[in-house]
Coordinates of C-alpha atoms and ligand atoms in Angstrom, one line a residue:
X1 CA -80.0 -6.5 -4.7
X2 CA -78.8 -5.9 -8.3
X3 CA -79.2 -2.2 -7.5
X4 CA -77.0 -2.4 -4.4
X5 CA -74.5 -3.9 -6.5
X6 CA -74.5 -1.3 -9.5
X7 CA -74.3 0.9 -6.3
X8 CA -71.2 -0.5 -4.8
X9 CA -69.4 -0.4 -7.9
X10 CA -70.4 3.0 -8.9
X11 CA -69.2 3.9 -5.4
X12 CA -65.7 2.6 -5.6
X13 CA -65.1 3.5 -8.9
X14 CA -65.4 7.0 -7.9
X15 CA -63.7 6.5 -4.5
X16 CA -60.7 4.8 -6.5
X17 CA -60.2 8.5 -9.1
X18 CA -59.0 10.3 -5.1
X19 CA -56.7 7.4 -4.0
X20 CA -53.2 8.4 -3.8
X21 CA -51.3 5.9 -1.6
X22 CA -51.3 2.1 -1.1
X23 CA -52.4 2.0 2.2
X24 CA -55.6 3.7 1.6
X25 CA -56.1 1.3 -2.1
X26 CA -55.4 -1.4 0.2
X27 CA -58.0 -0.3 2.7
X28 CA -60.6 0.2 0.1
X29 CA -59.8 -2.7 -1.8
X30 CA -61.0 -5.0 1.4
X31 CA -63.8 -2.6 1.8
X32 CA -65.4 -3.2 -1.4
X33 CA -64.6 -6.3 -3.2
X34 CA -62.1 -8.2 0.0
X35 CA -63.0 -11.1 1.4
X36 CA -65.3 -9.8 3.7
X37 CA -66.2 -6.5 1.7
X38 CA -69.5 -5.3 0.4
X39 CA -69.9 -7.9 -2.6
X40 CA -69.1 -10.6 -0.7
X41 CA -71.8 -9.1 2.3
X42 CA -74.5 -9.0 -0.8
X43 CA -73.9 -12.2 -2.0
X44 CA -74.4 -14.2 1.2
X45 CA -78.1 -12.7 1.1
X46 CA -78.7 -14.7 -2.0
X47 CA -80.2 -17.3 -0.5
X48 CA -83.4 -14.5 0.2
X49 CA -84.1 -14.5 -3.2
X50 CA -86.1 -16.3 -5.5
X51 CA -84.2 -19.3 -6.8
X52 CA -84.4 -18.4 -10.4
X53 CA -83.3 -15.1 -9.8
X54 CA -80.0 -16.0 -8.1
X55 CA -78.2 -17.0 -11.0
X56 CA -78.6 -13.4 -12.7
X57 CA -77.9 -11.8 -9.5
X58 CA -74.7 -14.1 -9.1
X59 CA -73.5 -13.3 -12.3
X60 CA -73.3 -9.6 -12.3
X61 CA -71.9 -9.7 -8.8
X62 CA -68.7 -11.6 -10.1
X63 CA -68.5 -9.5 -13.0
X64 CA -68.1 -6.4 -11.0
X65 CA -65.8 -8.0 -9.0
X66 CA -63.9 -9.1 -12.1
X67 CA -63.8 -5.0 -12.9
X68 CA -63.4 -3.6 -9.7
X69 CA -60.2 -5.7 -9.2
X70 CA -58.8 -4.2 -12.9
X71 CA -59.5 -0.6 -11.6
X72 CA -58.0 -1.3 -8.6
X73 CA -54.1 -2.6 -10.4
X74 CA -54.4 -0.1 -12.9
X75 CA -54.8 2.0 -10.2
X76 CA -51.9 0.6 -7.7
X77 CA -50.0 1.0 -10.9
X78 CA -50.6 4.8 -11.4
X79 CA -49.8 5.5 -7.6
X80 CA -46.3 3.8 -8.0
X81 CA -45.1 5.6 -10.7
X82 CA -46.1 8.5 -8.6
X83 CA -44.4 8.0 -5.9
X84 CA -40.9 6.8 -7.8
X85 CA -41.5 10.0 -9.7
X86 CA -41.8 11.8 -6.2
X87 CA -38.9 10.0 -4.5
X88 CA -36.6 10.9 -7.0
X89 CA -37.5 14.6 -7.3
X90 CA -37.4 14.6 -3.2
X91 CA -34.7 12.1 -2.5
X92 CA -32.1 14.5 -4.4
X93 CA -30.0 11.7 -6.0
X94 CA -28.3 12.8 -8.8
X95 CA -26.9 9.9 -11.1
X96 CA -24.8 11.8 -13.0
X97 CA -22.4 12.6 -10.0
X98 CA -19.2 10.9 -9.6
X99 CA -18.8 8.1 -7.7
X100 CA -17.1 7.7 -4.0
X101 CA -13.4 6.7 -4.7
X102 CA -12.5 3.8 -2.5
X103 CA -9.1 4.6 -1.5
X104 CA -5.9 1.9 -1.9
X105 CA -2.0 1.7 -0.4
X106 CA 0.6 2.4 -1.9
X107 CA 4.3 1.4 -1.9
X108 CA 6.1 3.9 0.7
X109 CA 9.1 6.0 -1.9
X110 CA 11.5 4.0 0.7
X111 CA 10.4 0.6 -0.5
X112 CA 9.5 1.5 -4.2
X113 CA 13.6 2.6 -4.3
X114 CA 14.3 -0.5 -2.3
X115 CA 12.5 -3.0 -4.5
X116 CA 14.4 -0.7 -7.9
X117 CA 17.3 -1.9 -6.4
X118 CA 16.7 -5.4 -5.2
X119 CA 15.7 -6.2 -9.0
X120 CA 19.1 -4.9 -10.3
X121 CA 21.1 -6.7 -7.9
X122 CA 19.0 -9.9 -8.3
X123 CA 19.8 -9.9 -11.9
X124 CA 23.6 -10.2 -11.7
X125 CA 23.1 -13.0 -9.0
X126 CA 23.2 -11.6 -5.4
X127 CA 20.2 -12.7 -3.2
X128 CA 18.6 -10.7 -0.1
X129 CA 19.6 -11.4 3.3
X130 CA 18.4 -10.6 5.9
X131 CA 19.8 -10.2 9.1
X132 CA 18.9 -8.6 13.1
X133 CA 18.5 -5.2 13.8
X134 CA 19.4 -5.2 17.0
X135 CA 22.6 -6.9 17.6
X136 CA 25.4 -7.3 20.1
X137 CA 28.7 -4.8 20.2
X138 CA 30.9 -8.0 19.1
X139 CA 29.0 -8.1 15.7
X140 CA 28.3 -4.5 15.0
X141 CA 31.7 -3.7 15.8
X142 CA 34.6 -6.1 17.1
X143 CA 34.1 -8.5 14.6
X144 CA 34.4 -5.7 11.9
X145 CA 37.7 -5.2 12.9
X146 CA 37.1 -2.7 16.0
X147 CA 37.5 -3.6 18.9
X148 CA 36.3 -2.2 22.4
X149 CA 37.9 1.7 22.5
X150 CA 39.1 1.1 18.9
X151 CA 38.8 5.2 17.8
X152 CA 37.2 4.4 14.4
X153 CA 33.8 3.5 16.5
X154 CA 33.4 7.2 16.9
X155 CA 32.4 6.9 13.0
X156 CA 28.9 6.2 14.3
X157 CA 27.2 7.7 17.1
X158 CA 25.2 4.4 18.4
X159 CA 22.2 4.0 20.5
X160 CA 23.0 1.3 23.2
X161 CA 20.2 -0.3 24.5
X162 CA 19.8 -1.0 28.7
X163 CA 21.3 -4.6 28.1
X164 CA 25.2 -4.2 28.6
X165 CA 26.8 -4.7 25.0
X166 CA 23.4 -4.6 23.2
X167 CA 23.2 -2.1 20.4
X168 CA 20.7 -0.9 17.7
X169 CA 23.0 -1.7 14.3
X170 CA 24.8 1.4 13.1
X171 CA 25.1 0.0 9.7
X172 CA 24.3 -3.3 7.9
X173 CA 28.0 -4.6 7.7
X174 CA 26.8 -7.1 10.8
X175 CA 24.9 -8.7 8.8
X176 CA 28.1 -9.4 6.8
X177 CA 29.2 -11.7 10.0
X178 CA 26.2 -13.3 10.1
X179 CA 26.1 -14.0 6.4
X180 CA 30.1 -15.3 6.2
X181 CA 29.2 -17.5 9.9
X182 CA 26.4 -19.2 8.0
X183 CA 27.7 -20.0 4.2
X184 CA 31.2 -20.5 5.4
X185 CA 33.2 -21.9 3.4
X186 CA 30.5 -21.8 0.4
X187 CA 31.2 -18.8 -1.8
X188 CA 29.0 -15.9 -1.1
X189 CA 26.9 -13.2 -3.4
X190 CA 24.3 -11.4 -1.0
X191 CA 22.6 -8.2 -0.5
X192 CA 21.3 -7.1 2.9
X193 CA 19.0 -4.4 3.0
X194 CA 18.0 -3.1 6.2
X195 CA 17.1 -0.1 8.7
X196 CA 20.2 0.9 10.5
X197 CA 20.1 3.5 13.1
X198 CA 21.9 6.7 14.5
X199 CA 21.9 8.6 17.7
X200 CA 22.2 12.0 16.0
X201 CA 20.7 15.2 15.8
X202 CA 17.6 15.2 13.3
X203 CA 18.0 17.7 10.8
X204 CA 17.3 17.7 7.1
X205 CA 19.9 15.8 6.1
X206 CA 19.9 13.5 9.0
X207 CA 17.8 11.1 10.0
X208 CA 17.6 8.4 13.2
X209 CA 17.1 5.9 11.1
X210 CA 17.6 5.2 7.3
X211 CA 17.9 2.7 5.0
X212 CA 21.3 0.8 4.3
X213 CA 21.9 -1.9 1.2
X214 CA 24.6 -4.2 1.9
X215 CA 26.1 -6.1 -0.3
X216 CA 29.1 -8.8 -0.2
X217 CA 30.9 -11.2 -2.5
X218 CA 33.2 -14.0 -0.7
X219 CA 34.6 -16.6 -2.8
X220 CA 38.1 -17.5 -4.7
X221 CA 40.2 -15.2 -6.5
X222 CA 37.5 -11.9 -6.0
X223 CA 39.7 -8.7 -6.9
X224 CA 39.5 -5.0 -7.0
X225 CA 38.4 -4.8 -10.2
X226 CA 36.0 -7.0 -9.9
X227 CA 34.3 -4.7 -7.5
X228 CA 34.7 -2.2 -9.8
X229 CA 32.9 -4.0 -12.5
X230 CA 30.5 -4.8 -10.5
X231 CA 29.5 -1.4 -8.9
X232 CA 29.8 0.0 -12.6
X233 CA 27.0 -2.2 -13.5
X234 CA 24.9 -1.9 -10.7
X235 CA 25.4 2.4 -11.5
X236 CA 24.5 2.0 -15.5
X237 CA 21.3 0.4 -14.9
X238 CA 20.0 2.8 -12.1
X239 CA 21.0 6.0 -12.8
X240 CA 21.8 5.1 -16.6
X241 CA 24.4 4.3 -18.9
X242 CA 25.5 7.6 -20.0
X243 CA 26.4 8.8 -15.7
X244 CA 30.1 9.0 -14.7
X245 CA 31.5 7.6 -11.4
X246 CA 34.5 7.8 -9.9
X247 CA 35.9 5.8 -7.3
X248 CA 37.7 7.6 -4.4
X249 CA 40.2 6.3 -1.9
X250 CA 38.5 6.0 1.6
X251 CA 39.3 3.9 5.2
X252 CA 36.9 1.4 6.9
X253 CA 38.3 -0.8 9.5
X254 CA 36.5 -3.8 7.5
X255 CA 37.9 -3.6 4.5
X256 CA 41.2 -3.3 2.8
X257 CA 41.5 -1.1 0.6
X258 CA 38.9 1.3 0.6
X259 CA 36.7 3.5 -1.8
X260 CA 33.8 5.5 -1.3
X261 CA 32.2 5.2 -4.8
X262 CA 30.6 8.8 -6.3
X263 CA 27.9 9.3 -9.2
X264 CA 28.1 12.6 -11.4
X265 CA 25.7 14.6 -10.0
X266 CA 22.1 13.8 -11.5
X267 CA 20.6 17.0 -11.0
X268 CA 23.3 19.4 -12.5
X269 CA 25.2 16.9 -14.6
X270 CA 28.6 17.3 -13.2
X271 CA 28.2 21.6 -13.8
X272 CA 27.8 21.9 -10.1
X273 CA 25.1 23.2 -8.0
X274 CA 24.0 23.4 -4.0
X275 CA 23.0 19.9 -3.6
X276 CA 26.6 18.3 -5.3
X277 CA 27.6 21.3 -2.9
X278 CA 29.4 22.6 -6.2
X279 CA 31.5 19.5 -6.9
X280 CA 30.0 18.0 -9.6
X281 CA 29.7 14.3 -8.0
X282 CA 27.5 12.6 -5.1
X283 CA 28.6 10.2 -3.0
X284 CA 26.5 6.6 -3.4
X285 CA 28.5 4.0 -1.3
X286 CA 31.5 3.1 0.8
X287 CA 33.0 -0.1 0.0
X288 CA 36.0 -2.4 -0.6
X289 CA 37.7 -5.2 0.0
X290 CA 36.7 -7.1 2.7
X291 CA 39.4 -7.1 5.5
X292 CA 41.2 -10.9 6.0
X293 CA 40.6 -10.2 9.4
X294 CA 36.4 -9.7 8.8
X295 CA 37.2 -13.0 6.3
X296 CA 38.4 -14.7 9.3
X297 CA 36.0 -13.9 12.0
X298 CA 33.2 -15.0 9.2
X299 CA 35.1 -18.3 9.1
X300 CA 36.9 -17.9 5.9
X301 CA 40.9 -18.2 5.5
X302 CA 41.9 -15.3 4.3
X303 CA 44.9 -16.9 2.4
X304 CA 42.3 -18.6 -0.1
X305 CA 39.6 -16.5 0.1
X306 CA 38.9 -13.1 -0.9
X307 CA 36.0 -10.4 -1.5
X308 CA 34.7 -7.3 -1.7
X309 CA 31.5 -5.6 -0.2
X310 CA 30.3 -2.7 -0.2
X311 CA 27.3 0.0 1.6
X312 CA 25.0 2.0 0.0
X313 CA 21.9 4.5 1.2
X314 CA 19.1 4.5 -0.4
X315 CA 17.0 7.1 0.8
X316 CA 19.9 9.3 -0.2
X317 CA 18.8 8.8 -4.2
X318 CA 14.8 8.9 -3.4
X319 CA 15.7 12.1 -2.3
X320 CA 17.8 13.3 -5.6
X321 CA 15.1 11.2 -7.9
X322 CA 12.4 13.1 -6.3
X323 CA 13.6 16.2 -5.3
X324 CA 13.0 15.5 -1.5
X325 CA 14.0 18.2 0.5
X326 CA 13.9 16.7 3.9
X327 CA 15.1 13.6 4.8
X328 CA 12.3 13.9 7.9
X329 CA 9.5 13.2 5.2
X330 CA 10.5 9.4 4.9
X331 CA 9.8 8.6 8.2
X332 CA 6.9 11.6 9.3
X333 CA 4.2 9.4 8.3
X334 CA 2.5 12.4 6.5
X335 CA 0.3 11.1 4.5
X336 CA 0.2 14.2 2.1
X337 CA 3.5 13.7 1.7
X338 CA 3.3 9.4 1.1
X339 CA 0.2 9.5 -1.6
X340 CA 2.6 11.7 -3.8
X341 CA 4.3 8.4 -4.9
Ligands
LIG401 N1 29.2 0.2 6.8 C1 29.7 1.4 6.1 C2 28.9 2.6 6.6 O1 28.0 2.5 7.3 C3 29.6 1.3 4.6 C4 30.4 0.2 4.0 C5 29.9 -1.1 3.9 C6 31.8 0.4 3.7 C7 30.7 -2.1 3.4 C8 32.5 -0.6 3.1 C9 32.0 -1.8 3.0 O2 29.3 3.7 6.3

């Protein structure tokens, strides 16, 4: 029996040196010294033997067990490095490659020039209002001072909607009504920023829809040159301190009188180039002083209050900042275009 014993071990010690994967350890592992394996098979045929040999025969069996089980982790040790060793070399990950970049938003140019603009504005007091983009003819245009066949609708080619009077705003100056019909007779300092929309041809220049920033001051004793004052700060912070304007006479029905408010240009300095078209100055905003008939339909009287408002494109100045050629970009969703920004 002791000799079966010495025999098993010497058997599995060899049988262990070919072993190259777990499964087969793991086979010959309950083959040999398992719960039902060859040791275990020998010692239940103890009992055969003469009583004082048992104990010897007892012993040995447990100490080859003891050494068989060693061989057998050092050996499910050496077959794991193997295989990691194997996986790597096969599995072709290479560590030192950079990782996949996990991709974010960003702020469209549109709303990064908006936001530029709501700051400024925000710091000399006016607040953002917001008001409908699709209103009724009354708002976009009778309360502004024209009214039905008035010629000086033809200033904006409008997209009517199939609801008799109801109208995609041309401009944000509704939202002036809206504003004046809610504060009335609180003094006012707003902006409203907005879409406002155009049935035009689409060119380069000319888009459907744009952008418009609004802005309007109602209170007591509001004056020219307070609008002045104010659109000369609102140009020194964004396009700098050192850049000229001019103001220029201009007609709106809504206010009284009228400018339309030019920068130097930005690109050329003033020299002159093809996008100033060689005058030296761009054109920012229309604006002036709000007409006492607009301060009346808002609910003001126009013999106490005055004010001044004014309109503004942003796009327009993306495009300079930038050096956008095509006013289509903004709104063309191309994303090769957007993830420049
Ligand atoms: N609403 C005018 C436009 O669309 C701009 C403007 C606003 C002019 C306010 C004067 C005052 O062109």
């Amino acid at each position: 029996m002791l000799q079966q014993l010495e025999e098993i071990r010497q058997q599995t010690i060899v049988a262990l040196e070919n072993v190259l994967d777990l499964e087969t350890l793991q086979a010959l592992h309950s083959q040999s010294v398992g719960k039902k394996g060859q040791i275990t098979q020998v010692l239940r045929m103890i009992g055969q033997l003469l009583p004082d040999e048992r104990p010897r025969v007892g012993q040995r069996a447990n100490e080859i067990r003891q050494e068989l089980e060693i061989a057998f982790s050092e050996r499910e040790s050496i077959i794991k490095s193997y295989e990691l060793a194997r996986s790597l070399e096969e599995g072709a990950i290479d560590v030192t490659l950079p990782g996949r970049s996990i991709a974010t938003g960003k702020l469209h140019p549109a709303t990064q020039t908006l936001r530029r603009i709501y700051k400024i504005w925000a710091e000399m007091g006016f607040q953002v209002y917001r008001s409908p983009d699709v209103v009724d003819d009354e708002t976009n245009f009778t309360l502004l001072n024209m009214p039905a066949h008035h010629p000086a609708r033809d200033m904006w080619d409008t997209f009517y909607t199939t609801q008799e009077g109801i109208l995609l705003r041309t401009h944000t100056s509704p939202g002036q009504i809206y504003a004046m019909q809610e504060y009335a007779p609180e003094p006012v300092r707003i902006i409203l920023p907005g879409m406002v929309y155009r049935y035009e041809q689409v060119t380069a220049r000319s888009e459907l829809q744009f952008y418009q920033v609004e802005g309007l001051a109602v209170g007591r004793g509001i004056r020219m040159t307070d609008l002045k004052g104010t659109m000369t700060a609102f140009a020194r912070r964004y396009f700098g301190e050192e850049r000229k304007m001019r103001f220029r006479c201009s007609h709106f029905p809504f206010t009284e009188p009228s400018v339309e408010i030019d920068i130097e240009c930005i690109l050329c300095d003033g020299e002159g180039c093809n996008v100033c078209k060689y005058t030296g100055w761009l054109e920012i905003a229309g604006a002036g002083m709000v007409h006492p008939v607009v301060l009346r339909n808002g609910g003001y009287d126009p013999t106490v209050f005055s004010g001044f408002a004014f309109g503004m494109g942003p796009e327009r100045s993306t495009m300079l900042r930038h050096g956008i050629e095509d006013i289509r970009y903004f709104w063309g969703n191309d994303l090769r275009f957007l993830e420049q920004f």
